[in-house]
């Protein structure tokens, strides 16, 4: 009776556990499909779910059936073994009927586990079914690249899975036969029962035939070989390893035949012979022979032997990283830039980025977060047409930091009231105030804008910091923004999130999140909307897990709707592109084929295809036809803000610094290897990273455009040898241009300019004096700006009080050729550099009082014309203000007008 009670208890506990597990699984999938329905991409969820189910079901049935058949073949042996293991006179451990049940359960269990494991290969299978050709063939076998990227991975999954199944089955049935006595060592020899011999011989023969197919597959894997001097099949691979794989394919078939003959011959020596054939072939041919060819034939004549394979590596690496269409342009790098040329390129000079995102972000956080529970996760560089002028700006989203929410331990505060961030701050990249702080275009809460970029809806429900779920539009008002001693509240009226209609949905979400307040709270109603998967990158990957995301999403003010949207760059990528050198062991093929737009208020997502020639995105589009949209359907006010992603550009430039060498001999000797320059930042030397600029591309473009830029130096040298630009504006989006310095001239590189700044007596004296006064000098990013056929270097200098931690932009260093100057603004530094004004004295450089920018003694006005004097003084003040702001065109107009006024004053009244 007691045993029966325990059994009932265990059954009840198991039933409850199974019910909870089933309920949790059902609630998860139910709430997931609601999320996809909210976004209008239910078909994506159903495609993935059905693919996982069908792949898992097919694999589970095949593998389970195979195990079942093998166990059925050893049924008699199992019955015999059961009798042997039982105590004398007690019958068998298990009755034949129980053995049959165990066979079914074991087969089903193995099938389920295998199906679950292989269901993760759904993407591999779907890509194989929907594959689109690349339009390029590999150089070794002449096969379409799609075979290596889409087909070969499926073959590998089948081979590995089948190999595991055959080895496991052989091991299990072999142990059963051994313990049952069907395999023994009586009489000093191995004795195998005919039934066991037939069974095991068949399994071993099947494995050897599978191994023959594996060697056939290994031959194709040679295009990823690291053996030679360049990635991909080398001379030894093609002339030694490939023939070995062909021979091993034949030997495996022969060994399989020997294994089958063993069944008939009943001589264990035939089995040993099969094993010997494989071992000798694998070790002798597969290892020793290719190594000998590499050492004795290739290495003494390496460049001659490897030349064609180096060419393959160069060509296919450039194709895989989108470097085969790079435009190379000679760049004179003249050091004769004059004032007239500078004035002709004022649009570039006026947009030089003086604010680095790191010190600017510190300033934003100290001056513009408003409350401790707001945070700026990042500051991004972008460009806007502001009051009719194309300008470079920095912009940051003011998000809610849930770790700092007041009363975060209360459910109402964390889930219902503190639901969203508020607005952005924006400042021009080239301007600063008299106090050395960024001039703000958009500031405060609610956002106040001094430009024609307005924000009507500043709420940020979806962003970089929005990891937790919240419920919007409840009976509890949501904090919109703080207003002095009070707060302004609202009720969400958007379409984001899933409506909590009915108790079924509330119960499902409560079970999913383990939060039963979703059932019990009276603040929720049928129009309340639960928002989850709110994190920007989590949200994108939930809908498109096959994409790789750039690390730097950025927020955009959409001019058409005066609302906030995020743009996330996404990549298609592969590790299976033949002959292409891998990048950081992560990928060897990449395209920025997709731009994802996420509505910061409603969470809607748009996946826009920006590279219609990419075979991988075409394949995914065939799999998920409802997910992607053509590039032309992106709203124009958002398309104006697409950027050449920094992450992709840096990856491409890392590859290009080697793969700009297209001559195999030069490549082999690494004669022209490039490097990224070094710069000084916060007193530390570090590798320069790419940066965004607004400039005219010399010899290529005739209009100001938004570019990603990177200088290069020769390896182990500091002079500049080239610079590269990625074009972002829609008309030329995605184009890469590389400017090559003249071979016979020395062009100072960034680290040499940094050294000249360090060695300048007045500048170093200034830095020393500032340091002695308790301030920290921060040297910003050194920027190289192309001005026609010349380069102009600009480096901002920030001053930060040790006890204040607020960087202030105080000086600007400019350099051209071997000339160097420092001023209190870009305009002033330029005037000094080009001899339009005298260099500042040390006391002027040290002084940070803005009154020193204007010296009344420099202007002598005739007393006879008071009205003219006032007019001249007004013009001078306005010109100085334009000078501080870096508005050169405005400065020039005012100075011309001032010159006319002073001329009239000088001539006196008529």
CSV table of N, CA and C in Angstrom, one decimal, residues 16-115:
chain,number,residue,atom,x,y,z
A,16,UNK,N,2.3,17.4,-12.8
A,16,UNK,CA,2.4,18.9,-12.5
A,16,UNK,C,3.6,19.5,-13.2
A,17,UNK,N,4.7,18.8,-13.1
A,17,UNK,CA,5.9,19.4,-13.8
A,17,UNK,C,5.7,19.4,-15.3
A,18,UNK,N,5.1,18.4,-15.8
A,18,UNK,CA,4.9,18.3,-17.3
A,18,UNK,C,3.9,19.4,-17.7
A,19,UNK,N,2.9,19.6,-16.8
A,19,UNK,CA,1.9,20.6,-17.1
A,19,UNK,C,2.5,22.0,-17.1
A,20,UNK,N,3.4,22.3,-16.1
A,20,UNK,CA,4.0,23.6,-16.0
A,20,UNK,C,5.0,23.8,-17.2
A,21,UNK,N,5.7,22.8,-17.6
A,21,UNK,CA,6.6,22.9,-18.7
A,21,UNK,C,5.9,23.1,-20.0
A,22,UNK,N,4.8,22.4,-20.2
A,22,UNK,CA,4.0,22.6,-21.4
A,22,UNK,C,3.3,23.9,-21.4
A,23,UNK,N,2.8,24.4,-20.2
A,23,UNK,CA,2.2,25.7,-20.2
A,23,UNK,C,3.2,26.8,-20.5
A,24,UNK,N,4.4,26.7,-19.9
A,24,UNK,CA,5.4,27.7,-20.1
A,24,UNK,C,5.8,27.7,-21.6
A,25,UNK,N,6.0,26.6,-22.2
A,25,UNK,CA,6.3,26.5,-23.7
A,25,UNK,C,5.2,27.1,-24.5
A,26,UNK,N,4.0,26.7,-24.2
A,26,UNK,CA,2.8,27.2,-25.0
A,26,UNK,C,2.7,28.7,-24.8
A,27,UNK,N,2.9,29.2,-23.6
A,27,UNK,CA,2.7,30.7,-23.4
A,27,UNK,C,3.8,31.4,-24.1
A,28,UNK,N,5.1,30.9,-24.2
A,28,UNK,CA,6.2,31.5,-24.9
A,28,UNK,C,5.8,31.7,-26.4
A,29,UNK,N,5.5,30.5,-27.0
A,29,UNK,CA,5.2,30.6,-28.4
A,29,UNK,C,4.0,31.4,-28.7
A,30,UNK,N,3.0,31.4,-27.9
A,30,UNK,CA,1.8,32.2,-28.1
A,30,UNK,C,2.1,33.7,-28.0
A,31,UNK,N,2.9,34.1,-27.0
A,31,UNK,CA,3.2,35.5,-26.9
A,31,UNK,C,4.2,36.0,-28.0
A,32,UNK,N,5.0,35.0,-28.5
A,32,UNK,CA,5.9,35.3,-29.6
A,32,UNK,C,5.2,35.6,-30.9
A,33,UNK,N,4.2,34.8,-31.2
A,33,UNK,CA,3.4,35.0,-32.4
A,33,UNK,C,2.6,36.3,-32.3
A,34,UNK,N,2.2,36.6,-31.1
A,34,UNK,CA,1.5,37.9,-31.0
A,34,UNK,C,2.4,39.1,-31.3
A,35,UNK,N,3.7,38.9,-30.9
A,35,UNK,CA,4.7,40.0,-31.1
A,35,UNK,C,4.9,40.1,-32.6
A,36,UNK,N,5.1,39.0,-33.3
A,36,UNK,CA,5.3,39.1,-34.8
A,36,UNK,C,4.0,39.6,-35.5
A,37,UNK,N,2.9,39.3,-35.0
A,37,UNK,CA,1.6,39.8,-35.6
A,37,UNK,C,1.6,41.3,-35.4
A,38,UNK,N,2.0,41.8,-34.2
A,38,UNK,CA,2.0,43.3,-34.0
A,38,UNK,C,2.8,44.0,-35.1
A,39,UNK,N,3.9,43.4,-35.5
A,39,UNK,CA,4.8,44.0,-36.5
A,39,UNK,C,4.4,43.7,-37.9
A,40,UNK,N,3.4,42.9,-38.1
A,40,UNK,CA,2.9,42.5,-39.5
A,40,UNK,C,3.8,41.6,-40.2
A,41,UNK,N,4.6,40.8,-39.4
A,41,UNK,CA,5.5,39.8,-40.1
A,41,UNK,C,5.3,38.4,-39.5
A,42,UNK,N,4.0,38.1,-39.3
A,42,UNK,CA,3.7,36.8,-38.8
A,42,UNK,C,4.3,35.6,-39.6
A,43,UNK,N,4.3,35.9,-40.9
A,43,UNK,CA,4.9,34.8,-41.8
A,43,UNK,C,6.3,34.5,-41.5
A,44,UNK,N,7.1,35.4,-41.0
A,44,UNK,CA,8.5,35.2,-40.6
A,44,UNK,C,8.5,34.1,-39.5
A,45,UNK,N,7.7,34.4,-38.5
A,45,UNK,CA,7.6,33.4,-37.3
A,45,UNK,C,7.2,32.1,-37.8
A,46,UNK,N,6.1,32.0,-38.6
A,46,UNK,CA,5.6,30.7,-39.0
A,46,UNK,C,6.6,30.0,-39.9
A,47,UNK,N,7.4,30.7,-40.7
A,47,UNK,CA,8.4,30.1,-41.6
A,47,UNK,C,9.5,29.5,-40.8
A,48,UNK,N,10.0,30.2,-39.8
A,48,UNK,CA,11.0,29.6,-38.9
A,48,UNK,C,10.5,28.5,-38.1
A,49,UNK,N,9.3,28.6,-37.5
A,49,UNK,CA,8.7,27.6,-36.7
A,49,UNK,C,8.5,26.3,-37.5
A,50,UNK,N,7.9,26.5,-38.6
A,50,UNK,CA,7.6,25.3,-39.5
A,50,UNK,C,8.9,24.6,-40.0
A,51,UNK,N,9.9,25.4,-40.3
A,51,UNK,CA,11.1,24.9,-40.8
A,51,UNK,C,11.8,24.1,-39.6
A,52,UNK,N,11.8,24.7,-38.4
A,52,UNK,CA,12.4,23.9,-37.3
A,52,UNK,C,11.6,22.6,-37.0
A,53,UNK,N,10.3,22.7,-37.1
A,53,UNK,CA,9.5,21.5,-36.8
A,53,UNK,C,9.7,20.4,-37.9
A,54,UNK,N,9.7,20.8,-39.2
A,54,UNK,CA,9.9,19.8,-40.2
A,54,UNK,C,11.3,19.2,-40.3
A,55,UNK,N,12.3,20.1,-40.0
A,55,UNK,CA,13.7,19.5,-40.0
A,55,UNK,C,13.8,18.6,-38.8
A,56,UNK,N,13.3,19.0,-37.7
A,56,UNK,CA,13.4,18.2,-36.5
A,56,UNK,C,12.6,16.9,-36.6
A,57,UNK,N,11.4,17.0,-37.2
A,57,UNK,CA,10.6,15.8,-37.4
A,57,UNK,C,11.2,14.9,-38.3
A,58,UNK,N,11.7,15.4,-39.5
A,58,UNK,CA,12.3,14.5,-40.4
A,58,UNK,C,13.5,13.8,-39.9
A,59,UNK,N,14.4,14.6,-39.2
A,59,UNK,CA,15.6,14.0,-38.7
A,59,UNK,C,15.3,13.0,-37.6
A,60,UNK,N,14.3,13.4,-36.7
A,60,UNK,CA,13.9,12.5,-35.6
A,60,UNK,C,13.4,11.2,-36.1
A,61,UNK,N,12.5,11.2,-37.1
A,61,UNK,CA,11.9,10.0,-37.6
A,61,UNK,C,13.0,9.1,-38.2
A,62,UNK,N,13.9,9.7,-39.1
A,62,UNK,CA,14.9,8.9,-39.7
A,62,UNK,C,15.9,8.2,-38.7
A,63,UNK,N,16.3,9.0,-37.7
A,63,UNK,CA,17.3,8.5,-36.8
A,63,UNK,C,16.6,7.6,-35.8
A,64,UNK,N,15.4,7.9,-35.4
A,64,UNK,CA,14.7,7.0,-34.5
A,64,UNK,C,14.4,5.7,-35.1
A,65,UNK,N,14.0,5.7,-36.4
A,65,UNK,CA,13.7,4.5,-37.1
A,65,UNK,C,15.0,3.6,-37.3
A,66,UNK,N,16.1,4.3,-37.6
A,66,UNK,CA,17.4,3.5,-37.7
A,66,UNK,C,17.7,2.8,-36.4
A,67,UNK,N,17.6,3.5,-35.3
A,67,UNK,CA,17.9,2.9,-34.0
A,67,UNK,C,16.9,1.8,-33.7
A,68,UNK,N,15.7,2.0,-34.0
A,68,UNK,CA,14.7,1.0,-33.8
A,68,UNK,C,15.0,-0.3,-34.6
A,69,UNK,N,15.3,-0.2,-35.8
A,69,UNK,CA,15.7,-1.3,-36.6
A,69,UNK,C,16.9,-2.1,-36.1
A,70,UNK,N,17.9,-1.3,-35.6
A,70,UNK,CA,19.1,-2.0,-35.1
A,70,UNK,C,18.8,-2.7,-33.8
A,71,UNK,N,17.9,-2.1,-32.9
A,71,UNK,CA,17.6,-2.8,-31.7
A,71,UNK,C,16.7,-4.0,-32.0
A,72,UNK,N,15.8,-3.9,-33.0
A,72,UNK,CA,15.0,-5.1,-33.4
A,72,UNK,C,15.9,-6.2,-33.8
A,73,UNK,N,17.0,-5.9,-34.5
A,73,UNK,CA,17.9,-7.0,-35.0
A,73,UNK,C,18.6,-7.7,-33.8
A,74,UNK,N,18.8,-7.0,-32.7
A,74,UNK,CA,19.4,-7.6,-31.5
A,74,UNK,C,18.4,-8.0,-30.5
A,75,UNK,N,17.1,-8.1,-30.9
A,75,UNK,CA,16.1,-8.4,-29.9
A,75,UNK,C,16.4,-9.8,-29.3
A,76,UNK,N,16.6,-10.8,-30.1
A,76,UNK,CA,16.9,-12.1,-29.6
A,76,UNK,C,18.1,-12.1,-28.7
A,77,UNK,N,19.1,-11.4,-29.0
A,77,UNK,CA,20.3,-11.3,-28.2
A,77,UNK,C,20.0,-10.6,-26.8
A,78,UNK,N,19.1,-9.6,-26.9
A,78,UNK,CA,18.7,-8.9,-25.6
A,78,UNK,C,17.9,-9.9,-24.7
A,79,UNK,N,17.1,-10.7,-25.3
A,79,UNK,CA,16.3,-11.7,-24.5
A,79,UNK,C,17.3,-12.7,-23.9
A,80,UNK,N,18.2,-13.1,-24.7
A,80,UNK,CA,19.2,-14.0,-24.2
A,80,UNK,C,20.0,-13.4,-23.0
A,81,UNK,N,20.5,-12.1,-23.3
A,81,UNK,CA,21.2,-11.4,-22.2
A,81,UNK,C,20.4,-11.2,-21.0
A,82,UNK,N,19.1,-11.0,-21.1
A,82,UNK,CA,18.2,-10.8,-19.9
A,82,UNK,C,18.2,-12.1,-19.1
A,83,UNK,N,18.2,-13.2,-19.8
A,83,UNK,CA,18.2,-14.5,-19.0
A,83,UNK,C,19.5,-14.7,-18.4
A,84,UNK,N,20.6,-14.3,-19.0
A,84,UNK,CA,21.9,-14.6,-18.4
A,84,UNK,C,22.2,-13.7,-17.2
A,85,UNK,N,21.6,-12.5,-17.2
A,85,UNK,CA,21.8,-11.6,-16.1
A,85,UNK,C,20.9,-11.9,-14.9
A,86,UNK,N,19.8,-12.6,-15.1
A,86,UNK,CA,18.9,-12.9,-14.0
A,86,UNK,C,19.5,-14.0,-13.0
A,87,UNK,N,19.1,-14.0,-11.8
A,87,UNK,CA,19.6,-15.0,-10.8
A,87,UNK,C,19.0,-16.3,-11.2
A,88,UNK,N,19.7,-17.4,-11.0
A,88,UNK,CA,19.2,-18.7,-11.4
A,88,UNK,C,17.8,-19.0,-10.8
A,89,UNK,N,17.0,-19.5,-11.6
A,89,UNK,CA,15.6,-19.9,-11.1
A,89,UNK,C,14.6,-18.8,-11.1
A,90,UNK,N,15.1,-17.5,-11.5
A,90,UNK,CA,14.1,-16.4,-11.4
A,90,UNK,C,13.6,-16.0,-12.8
A,91,UNK,N,14.0,-16.7,-13.8
A,91,UNK,CA,13.6,-16.3,-15.1
A,91,UNK,C,14.5,-15.2,-15.7
A,92,UNK,N,13.9,-14.2,-16.3
A,92,UNK,CA,14.7,-13.1,-17.0
A,92,UNK,C,14.5,-11.8,-16.3
A,93,UNK,N,15.5,-10.9,-16.4
A,93,UNK,CA,15.3,-9.6,-15.9
A,93,UNK,C,14.1,-8.9,-16.5
A,94,UNK,N,14.0,-9.0,-17.8
A,94,UNK,CA,12.9,-8.3,-18.5
A,94,UNK,C,12.2,-9.4,-19.4
A,95,UNK,N,10.9,-9.3,-19.4
A,95,UNK,CA,10.1,-10.2,-20.3
A,95,UNK,C,10.3,-9.6,-21.7
A,96,UNK,N,10.1,-10.5,-22.7
A,96,UNK,CA,10.2,-10.0,-24.1
A,96,UNK,C,9.3,-8.8,-24.4
A,97,UNK,N,8.1,-8.8,-23.8
A,97,UNK,CA,7.3,-7.7,-24.1
A,97,UNK,C,7.9,-6.4,-23.5
A,98,UNK,N,8.5,-6.5,-22.4
A,98,UNK,CA,9.1,-5.3,-21.8
A,98,UNK,C,10.3,-4.8,-22.6
A,99,UNK,N,11.0,-5.8,-23.2
A,99,UNK,CA,12.2,-5.4,-24.0
A,99,UNK,C,11.7,-4.7,-25.3
A,100,UNK,N,10.5,-5.2,-25.8
A,100,UNK,CA,10.0,-4.5,-27.0
A,100,UNK,C,9.6,-3.0,-26.6
A,101,UNK,N,9.0,-2.9,-25.4
A,101,UNK,CA,8.6,-1.5,-25.0
A,101,UNK,C,9.8,-0.6,-24.8
A,102,UNK,N,10.9,-1.2,-24.2
A,102,UNK,CA,12.1,-0.4,-24.0
A,102,UNK,C,12.7,0.0,-25.4
A,103,UNK,N,12.6,-0.9,-26.3
A,103,UNK,CA,13.1,-0.7,-27.7
A,103,UNK,C,12.4,0.5,-28.3
A,104,UNK,N,11.1,0.5,-28.2
A,104,UNK,CA,10.3,1.6,-28.8
A,104,UNK,C,10.6,2.9,-28.1
A,105,UNK,N,10.7,2.9,-26.7
A,105,UNK,CA,10.9,4.1,-25.9
A,105,UNK,C,12.3,4.7,-26.2
A,106,UNK,N,13.3,3.8,-26.3
A,106,UNK,CA,14.7,4.2,-26.5
A,106,UNK,C,14.8,4.8,-27.9
A,107,UNK,N,14.2,4.2,-28.9
A,107,UNK,CA,14.2,4.7,-30.3
A,107,UNK,C,13.5,6.1,-30.4
A,108,UNK,N,12.4,6.2,-29.7
A,108,UNK,CA,11.6,7.4,-29.7
A,108,UNK,C,12.4,8.5,-29.0
A,109,UNK,N,13.0,8.2,-27.8
A,109,UNK,CA,13.8,9.2,-27.1
A,109,UNK,C,15.0,9.7,-27.9
A,110,UNK,N,15.7,8.7,-28.5
A,110,UNK,CA,16.8,9.2,-29.4
A,110,UNK,C,16.4,10.0,-30.5
A,111,UNK,N,15.3,9.6,-31.1
A,111,UNK,CA,14.7,10.4,-32.3
A,111,UNK,C,14.3,11.8,-31.8
A,112,UNK,N,13.7,11.9,-30.7
A,112,UNK,CA,13.3,13.3,-30.2
A,112,UNK,C,14.5,14.1,-29.9
A,113,UNK,N,15.5,13.6,-29.2
A,113,UNK,CA,16.7,14.4,-28.9
A,113,UNK,C,17.5,14.8,-30.2
A,114,UNK,N,17.6,13.8,-31.1
A,114,UNK,CA,18.2,14.1,-32.4
A,114,UNK,C,17.5,15.2,-33.2
A,115,UNK,N,16.1,15.1,-33.2
A,115,UNK,CA,15.3,16.0,-33.9
A,115,UNK,C,15.5,17.4,-33.3
